[in-house]
XYZ file of C-alpha atoms in Angstrom:
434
model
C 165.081 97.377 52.582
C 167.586 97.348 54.972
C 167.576 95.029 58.280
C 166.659 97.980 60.992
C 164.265 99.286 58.789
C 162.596 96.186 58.295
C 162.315 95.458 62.161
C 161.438 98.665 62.515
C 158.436 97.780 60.472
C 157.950 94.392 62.188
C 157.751 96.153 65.564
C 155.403 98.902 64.488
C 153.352 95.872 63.033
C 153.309 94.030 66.392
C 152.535 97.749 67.870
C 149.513 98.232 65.655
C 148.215 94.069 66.016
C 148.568 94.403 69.814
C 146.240 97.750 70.197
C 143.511 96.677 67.533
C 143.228 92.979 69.144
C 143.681 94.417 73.035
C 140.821 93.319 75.224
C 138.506 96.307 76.988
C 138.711 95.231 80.653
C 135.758 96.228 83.162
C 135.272 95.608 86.371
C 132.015 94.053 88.733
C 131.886 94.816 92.334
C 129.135 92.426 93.334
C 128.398 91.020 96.925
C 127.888 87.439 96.083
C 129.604 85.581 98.909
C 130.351 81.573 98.823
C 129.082 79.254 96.443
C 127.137 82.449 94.657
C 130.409 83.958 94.733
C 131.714 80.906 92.617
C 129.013 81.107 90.753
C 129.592 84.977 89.503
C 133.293 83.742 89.019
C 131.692 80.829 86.621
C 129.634 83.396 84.872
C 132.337 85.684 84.452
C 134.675 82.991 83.045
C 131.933 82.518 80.848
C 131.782 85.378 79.150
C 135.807 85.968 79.040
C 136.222 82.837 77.157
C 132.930 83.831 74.775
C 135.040 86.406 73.178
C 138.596 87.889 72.577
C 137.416 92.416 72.539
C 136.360 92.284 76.501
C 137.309 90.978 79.885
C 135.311 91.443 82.538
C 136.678 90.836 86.052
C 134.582 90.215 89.294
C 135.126 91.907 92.604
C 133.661 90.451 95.902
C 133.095 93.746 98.072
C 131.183 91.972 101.188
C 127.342 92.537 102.067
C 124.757 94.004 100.075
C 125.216 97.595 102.327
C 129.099 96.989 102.216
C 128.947 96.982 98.579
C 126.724 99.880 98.016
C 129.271 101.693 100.505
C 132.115 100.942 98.292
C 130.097 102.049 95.389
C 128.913 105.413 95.896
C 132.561 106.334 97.903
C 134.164 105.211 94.682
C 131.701 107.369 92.512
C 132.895 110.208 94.488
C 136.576 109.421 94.015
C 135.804 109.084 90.516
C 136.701 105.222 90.761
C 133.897 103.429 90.392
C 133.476 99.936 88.901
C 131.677 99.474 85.579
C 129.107 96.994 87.252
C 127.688 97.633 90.620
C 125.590 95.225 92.014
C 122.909 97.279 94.208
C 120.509 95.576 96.707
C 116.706 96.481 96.114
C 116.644 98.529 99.538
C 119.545 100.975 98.099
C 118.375 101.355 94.160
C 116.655 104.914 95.099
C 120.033 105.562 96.553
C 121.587 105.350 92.950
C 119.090 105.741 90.806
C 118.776 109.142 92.772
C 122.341 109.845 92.693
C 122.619 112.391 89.807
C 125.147 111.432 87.104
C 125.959 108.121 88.972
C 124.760 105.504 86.260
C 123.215 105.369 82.702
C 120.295 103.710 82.347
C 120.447 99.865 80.765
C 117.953 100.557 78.427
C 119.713 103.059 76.939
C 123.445 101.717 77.466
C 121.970 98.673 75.509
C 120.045 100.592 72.792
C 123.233 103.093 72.064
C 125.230 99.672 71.601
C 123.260 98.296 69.608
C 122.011 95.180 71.429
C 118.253 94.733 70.986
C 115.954 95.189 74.244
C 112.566 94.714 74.984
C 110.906 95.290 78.416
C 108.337 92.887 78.067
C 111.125 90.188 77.504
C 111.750 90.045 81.129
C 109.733 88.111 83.449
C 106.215 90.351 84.605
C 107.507 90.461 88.282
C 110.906 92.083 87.608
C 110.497 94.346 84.858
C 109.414 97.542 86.724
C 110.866 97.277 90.231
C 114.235 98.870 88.551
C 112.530 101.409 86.406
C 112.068 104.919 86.588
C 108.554 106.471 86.377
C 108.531 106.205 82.935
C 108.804 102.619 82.318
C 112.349 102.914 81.337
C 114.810 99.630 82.919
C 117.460 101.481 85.101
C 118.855 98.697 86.611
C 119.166 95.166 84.779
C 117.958 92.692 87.486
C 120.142 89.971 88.043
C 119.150 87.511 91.550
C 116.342 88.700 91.536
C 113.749 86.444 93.932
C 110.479 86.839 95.748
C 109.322 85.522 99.609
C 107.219 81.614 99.305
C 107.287 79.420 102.024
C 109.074 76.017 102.180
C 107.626 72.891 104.034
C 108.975 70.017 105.436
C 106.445 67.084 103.105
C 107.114 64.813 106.382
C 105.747 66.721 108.624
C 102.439 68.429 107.043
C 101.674 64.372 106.266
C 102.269 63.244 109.989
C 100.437 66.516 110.805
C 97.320 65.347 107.872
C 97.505 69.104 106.599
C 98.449 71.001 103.891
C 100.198 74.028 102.901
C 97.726 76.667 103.683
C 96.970 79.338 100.855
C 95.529 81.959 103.607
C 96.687 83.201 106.612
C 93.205 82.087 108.044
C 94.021 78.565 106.993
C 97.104 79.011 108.885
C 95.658 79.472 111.903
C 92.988 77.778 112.126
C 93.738 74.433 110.999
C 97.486 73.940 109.813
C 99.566 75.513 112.769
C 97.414 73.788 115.385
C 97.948 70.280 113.575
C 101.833 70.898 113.250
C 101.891 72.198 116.641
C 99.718 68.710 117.917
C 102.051 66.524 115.594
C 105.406 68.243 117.566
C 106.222 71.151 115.186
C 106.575 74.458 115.674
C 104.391 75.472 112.616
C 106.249 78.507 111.188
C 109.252 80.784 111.256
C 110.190 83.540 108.578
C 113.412 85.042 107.463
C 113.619 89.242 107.661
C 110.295 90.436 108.555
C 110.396 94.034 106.600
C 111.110 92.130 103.316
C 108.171 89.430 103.797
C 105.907 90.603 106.461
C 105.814 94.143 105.117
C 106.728 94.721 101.849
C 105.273 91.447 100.543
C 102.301 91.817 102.605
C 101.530 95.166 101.079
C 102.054 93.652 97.483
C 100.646 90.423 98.014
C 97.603 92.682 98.958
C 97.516 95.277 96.784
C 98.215 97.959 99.358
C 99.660 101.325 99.198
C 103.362 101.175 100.482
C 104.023 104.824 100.050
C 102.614 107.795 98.822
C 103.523 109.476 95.335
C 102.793 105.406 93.763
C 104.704 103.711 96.176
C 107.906 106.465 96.020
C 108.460 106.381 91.898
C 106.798 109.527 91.040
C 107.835 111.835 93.428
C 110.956 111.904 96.316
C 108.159 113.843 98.548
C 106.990 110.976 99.488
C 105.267 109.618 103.275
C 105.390 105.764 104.063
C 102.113 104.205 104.537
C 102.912 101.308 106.831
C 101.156 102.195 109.601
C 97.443 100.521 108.578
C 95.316 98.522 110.278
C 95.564 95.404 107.799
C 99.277 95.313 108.541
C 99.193 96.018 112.110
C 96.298 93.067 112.509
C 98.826 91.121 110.692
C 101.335 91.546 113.353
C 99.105 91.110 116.043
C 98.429 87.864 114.722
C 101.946 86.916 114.672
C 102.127 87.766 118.465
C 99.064 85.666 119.038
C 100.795 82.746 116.707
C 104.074 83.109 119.035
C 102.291 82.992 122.299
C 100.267 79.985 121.202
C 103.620 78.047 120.139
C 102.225 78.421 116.190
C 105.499 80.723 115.551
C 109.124 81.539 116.461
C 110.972 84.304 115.741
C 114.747 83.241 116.034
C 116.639 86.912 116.006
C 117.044 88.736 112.819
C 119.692 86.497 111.210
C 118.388 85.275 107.756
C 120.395 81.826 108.864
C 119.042 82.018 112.820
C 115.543 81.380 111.125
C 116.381 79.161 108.293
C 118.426 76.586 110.364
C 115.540 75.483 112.465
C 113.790 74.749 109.578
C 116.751 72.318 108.072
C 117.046 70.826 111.500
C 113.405 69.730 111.825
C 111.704 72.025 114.127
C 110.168 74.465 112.155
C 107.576 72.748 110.085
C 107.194 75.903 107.356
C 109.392 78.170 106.438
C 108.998 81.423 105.053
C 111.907 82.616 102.827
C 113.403 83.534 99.881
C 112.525 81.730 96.176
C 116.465 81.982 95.739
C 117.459 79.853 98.429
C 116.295 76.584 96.692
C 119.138 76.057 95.320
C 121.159 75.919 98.510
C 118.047 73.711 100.496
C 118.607 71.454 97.655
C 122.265 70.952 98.064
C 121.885 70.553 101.813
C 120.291 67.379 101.422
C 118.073 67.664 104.386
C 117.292 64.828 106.274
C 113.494 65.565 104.363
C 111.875 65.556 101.812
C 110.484 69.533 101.141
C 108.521 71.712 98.937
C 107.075 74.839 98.500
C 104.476 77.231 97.908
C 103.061 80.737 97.516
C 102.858 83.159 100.132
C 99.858 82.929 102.521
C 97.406 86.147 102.013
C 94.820 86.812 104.153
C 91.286 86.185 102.386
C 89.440 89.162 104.979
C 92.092 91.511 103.111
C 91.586 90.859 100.137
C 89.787 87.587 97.910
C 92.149 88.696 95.064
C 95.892 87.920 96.159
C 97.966 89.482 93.708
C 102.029 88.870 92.997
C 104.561 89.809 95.429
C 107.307 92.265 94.866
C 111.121 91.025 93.924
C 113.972 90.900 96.434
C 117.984 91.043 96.068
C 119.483 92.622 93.597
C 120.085 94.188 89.957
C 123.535 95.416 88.415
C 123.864 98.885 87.472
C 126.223 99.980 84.458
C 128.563 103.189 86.472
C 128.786 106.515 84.165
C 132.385 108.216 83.671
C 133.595 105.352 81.447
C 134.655 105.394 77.761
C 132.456 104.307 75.026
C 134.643 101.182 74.655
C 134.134 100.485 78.267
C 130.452 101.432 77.976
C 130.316 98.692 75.300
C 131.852 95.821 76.470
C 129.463 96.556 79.531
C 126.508 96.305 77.156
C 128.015 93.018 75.781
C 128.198 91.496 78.760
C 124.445 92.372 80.059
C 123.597 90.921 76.142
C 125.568 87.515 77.509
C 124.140 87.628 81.371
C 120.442 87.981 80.137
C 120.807 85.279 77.477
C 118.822 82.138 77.603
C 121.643 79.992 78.657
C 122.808 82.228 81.025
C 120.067 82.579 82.729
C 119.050 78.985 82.958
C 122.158 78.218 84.273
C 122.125 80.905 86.668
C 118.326 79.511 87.767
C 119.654 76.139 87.875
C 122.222 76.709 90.445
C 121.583 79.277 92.624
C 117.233 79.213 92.841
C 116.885 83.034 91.867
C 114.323 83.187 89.041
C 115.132 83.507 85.626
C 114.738 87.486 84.821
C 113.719 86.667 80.735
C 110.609 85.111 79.408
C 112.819 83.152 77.334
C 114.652 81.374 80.240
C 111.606 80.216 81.712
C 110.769 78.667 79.131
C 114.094 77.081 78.336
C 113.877 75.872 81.883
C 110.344 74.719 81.212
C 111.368 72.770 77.887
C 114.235 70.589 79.775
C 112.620 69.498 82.250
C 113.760 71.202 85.478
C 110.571 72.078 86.603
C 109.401 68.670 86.068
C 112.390 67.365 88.471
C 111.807 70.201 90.660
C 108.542 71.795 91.467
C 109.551 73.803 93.603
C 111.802 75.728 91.277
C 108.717 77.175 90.151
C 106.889 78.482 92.977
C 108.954 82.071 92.723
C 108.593 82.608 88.720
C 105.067 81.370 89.157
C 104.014 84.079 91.828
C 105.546 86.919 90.086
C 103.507 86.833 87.383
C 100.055 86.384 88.922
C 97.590 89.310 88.376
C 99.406 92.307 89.548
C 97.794 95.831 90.444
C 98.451 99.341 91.033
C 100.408 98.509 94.097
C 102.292 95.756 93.215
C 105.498 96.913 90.684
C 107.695 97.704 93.628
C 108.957 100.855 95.708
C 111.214 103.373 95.409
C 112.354 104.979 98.817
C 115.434 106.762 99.386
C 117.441 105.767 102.409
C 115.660 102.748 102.677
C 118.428 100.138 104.305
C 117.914 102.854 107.100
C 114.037 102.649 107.269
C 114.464 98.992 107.374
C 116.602 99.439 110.282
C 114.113 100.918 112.016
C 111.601 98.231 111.028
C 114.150 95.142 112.209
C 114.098 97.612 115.869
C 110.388 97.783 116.204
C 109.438 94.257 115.641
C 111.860 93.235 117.483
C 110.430 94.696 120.270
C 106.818 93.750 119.405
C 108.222 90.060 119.189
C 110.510 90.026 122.798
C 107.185 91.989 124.609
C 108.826 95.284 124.470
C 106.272 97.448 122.987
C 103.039 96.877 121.508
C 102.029 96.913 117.964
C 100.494 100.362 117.357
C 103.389 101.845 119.595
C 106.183 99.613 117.420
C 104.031 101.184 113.553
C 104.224 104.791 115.241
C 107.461 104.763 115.711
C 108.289 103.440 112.117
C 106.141 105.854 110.769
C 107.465 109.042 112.292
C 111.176 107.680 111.559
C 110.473 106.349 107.896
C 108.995 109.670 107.122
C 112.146 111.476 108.812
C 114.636 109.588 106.339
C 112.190 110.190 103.320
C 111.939 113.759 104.356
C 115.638 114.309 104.452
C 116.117 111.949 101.049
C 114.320 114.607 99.514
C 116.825 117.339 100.310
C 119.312 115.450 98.997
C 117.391 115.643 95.167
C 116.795 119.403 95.252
């Protein structure tokens, strides 16, 4: 054989080895910020360095709304990541955007990686689902509302945590407020005083089973458990019990790091952060406070943040390495180490208990407070919401109590208003599916 046909045959070698051992490279727009964001990165590393077929490279596209932005103007360009991470406010947004993803269940099924819904934690397995039970979405930090306390200060105070909102105000607020404390403060008031209070109390949200079975569908916030619930907060703020410090997650948080705010009321997923703060207390947590003239059976709350949806208008190859890499995310190890770091809850049975077997809830109670309260009894009302424009509706919510809390409007006023706006957005949501 001569010499040029021989390198000829050497390069179309090379050629041939370079296309069957090329990586598939996909992409994750996410809106994990700071030490989360390094935390993605990790995870992401992770998984490159698990195999040589697929790459997967994470994008940092701002907030949760920035990133949902990006998303669906990218869909429309016919750009659009592989992985979007979508906050639980905008999943009607794509779930309801025709032709926008394919569900996970059946990404992983046509891949060939095993799935079973009742792997996942009780809590998160329905919140991303359609109406038939099938996973849309593959939750990823996914957390629920408890409330933090500063140990110190409920034992200079001689109280406890309270377990009802009753307890609250009758003996625990008055005790912190007596010992120098203000008692309580909360971080974003649709998420935990609304949403949460309808699940933690088995209450209709929305019409058509809280939005899943129907885009026709009427908000049903404007009750009078919820609206005595608010009134109570005003009465808590006047008598010094509560402070609502503006509608910045951190405005609210802070004072409870610094000392003044005895109880906090905030998200399962930022224990992870309290912990690194090393705060100049000891703290723990709990579940979230129901009231007992409500209901006397409290049932689990609904999930917040977020779950990663798999973008359609890829190639099979590209659809697969996606698959592979939910396979890796929901793993055991993955999501330990995910729980371990950040606070968000392990999404798989199998997780918790890996957690469970080395120790961590041993070392850290608190860990355990969020995973613990999704999967108390749940009812009818209580596997989440679907409601299109959403981000908007809370908009209107973060307006209204606002103005209930500065002495703006009253409380029946502030619900009328949400209701007749809510029911605006839904209504013109609905055009959008015809």
């Amino acid at each position: 054989m001569s010499f040029y046909k021989t390198a000829s045959l050497s390069v179309a070698l090379s050629m041939t080895a370079g296309v069957a051992f090329a990586e598939t490279e996909i992409t994750w727009w996410h809106a994990m910020g700071g030490a989360l964001g390094d935390t993605v990165n990790q995870i992401a590393a992770d998984f490159n360095a698990s195999q040589d077929d697929y790459k997967i490279t994470p994008v940092f596209k701002g907030t949760y709304e920035e990133t949902l932005t990006s998303g669906i103007a990218a869909f429309r360009a016919g750009e659009q990541p592989h992985v979007l991470q979508v906050f639980d406010a905008g999943a009607a947004t794509v779930i309801g955007a025709k032709g926008a993803t394919i569900p996970v269940q059946d990404l992983l099924a046509d891949n060939g990686v095993a799935f079973d819904i009742n792997d996942y934690i009780a809590g998160v397995r329905y919140f991303y689902a359609d109406t038939e039970g099938k996973m849309i979405g593959m939750p990823f930090n996914s957390s629920t509302p408890i409330i933090y306390y500063n140990v110190d200060a409920l034992e200079k105070a001689g109280v406890s945590a309270p377990k009802t909102w009753e307890e609250f105000q009758s003996t625990t607020a008055p005790a912190l407020k007596a010992a120098g404390y203000t008692a309580l403060a909360q971080s974003h008031l649709p998420w935990i005083f609304t949403e949460n209070f309808m699940s933690r109390h088995n209450l209709p949200f929305a019409t058509n089973d809280n939005g899943y079975t129907g885009t026709d569908t009427k908000i049903l916030v404007n009750n009078d458990a919820i609206k005595a619930h608010f009134t109570a907060v005003t009465e808590w703020q006047k008598e010094g019990y509560f402070e609502w410090f503006g509608t910045g997650w951190g405005d609210n948080q802070s004072k409870f790091e610094e000392g003044e705010v005895a109880m906090w009321l905030g998200s399962s997923g930022s224990f992870g952060g309290l912990l690194k703060k090393d705060l100049p207390f000891e703290f723990s947590a709990t579940y979230l406070p129901y009231w007992e003239g409500v209901t006397k059976e409290p049932t689990q709350t609904f999930i917040g943040g977020a779950s990663l949806f798999a973008m359609a208008g890829k190639s099979a190859e590209e659809n697969k390495a996606t698959a592979e890499f939910f396979r890796f995310l929901t793993s055991s190890d993955t999501q330990y180490y995910w729980h371990k770091a950040t606070g968000y809850v392990p999404v798989t049975e199998a997780a918790y208990e890996k957690a469970a077997a080395d120790g961590h809830y041993t070392r850290f109670p608190a860990a355990e407070v969020g995973v613990k309260q999704l999967q108390l009894p749940a009812g009818e009302n209580t596997k989440g919401y679907r409601m299109g424009f959403y981000v908007q509706i809370r908009d209107v919510m973060n307006r209204e109590y606002g103005r209930i809390l500065t002495g703006e409007t009253d409380v029946d006023t502030a619900f009328a208003n949400i209701e007749v706006e809510a029911n605006k957005l839904l209504a013109r949501f609905a055009k959008t599916q015809k």
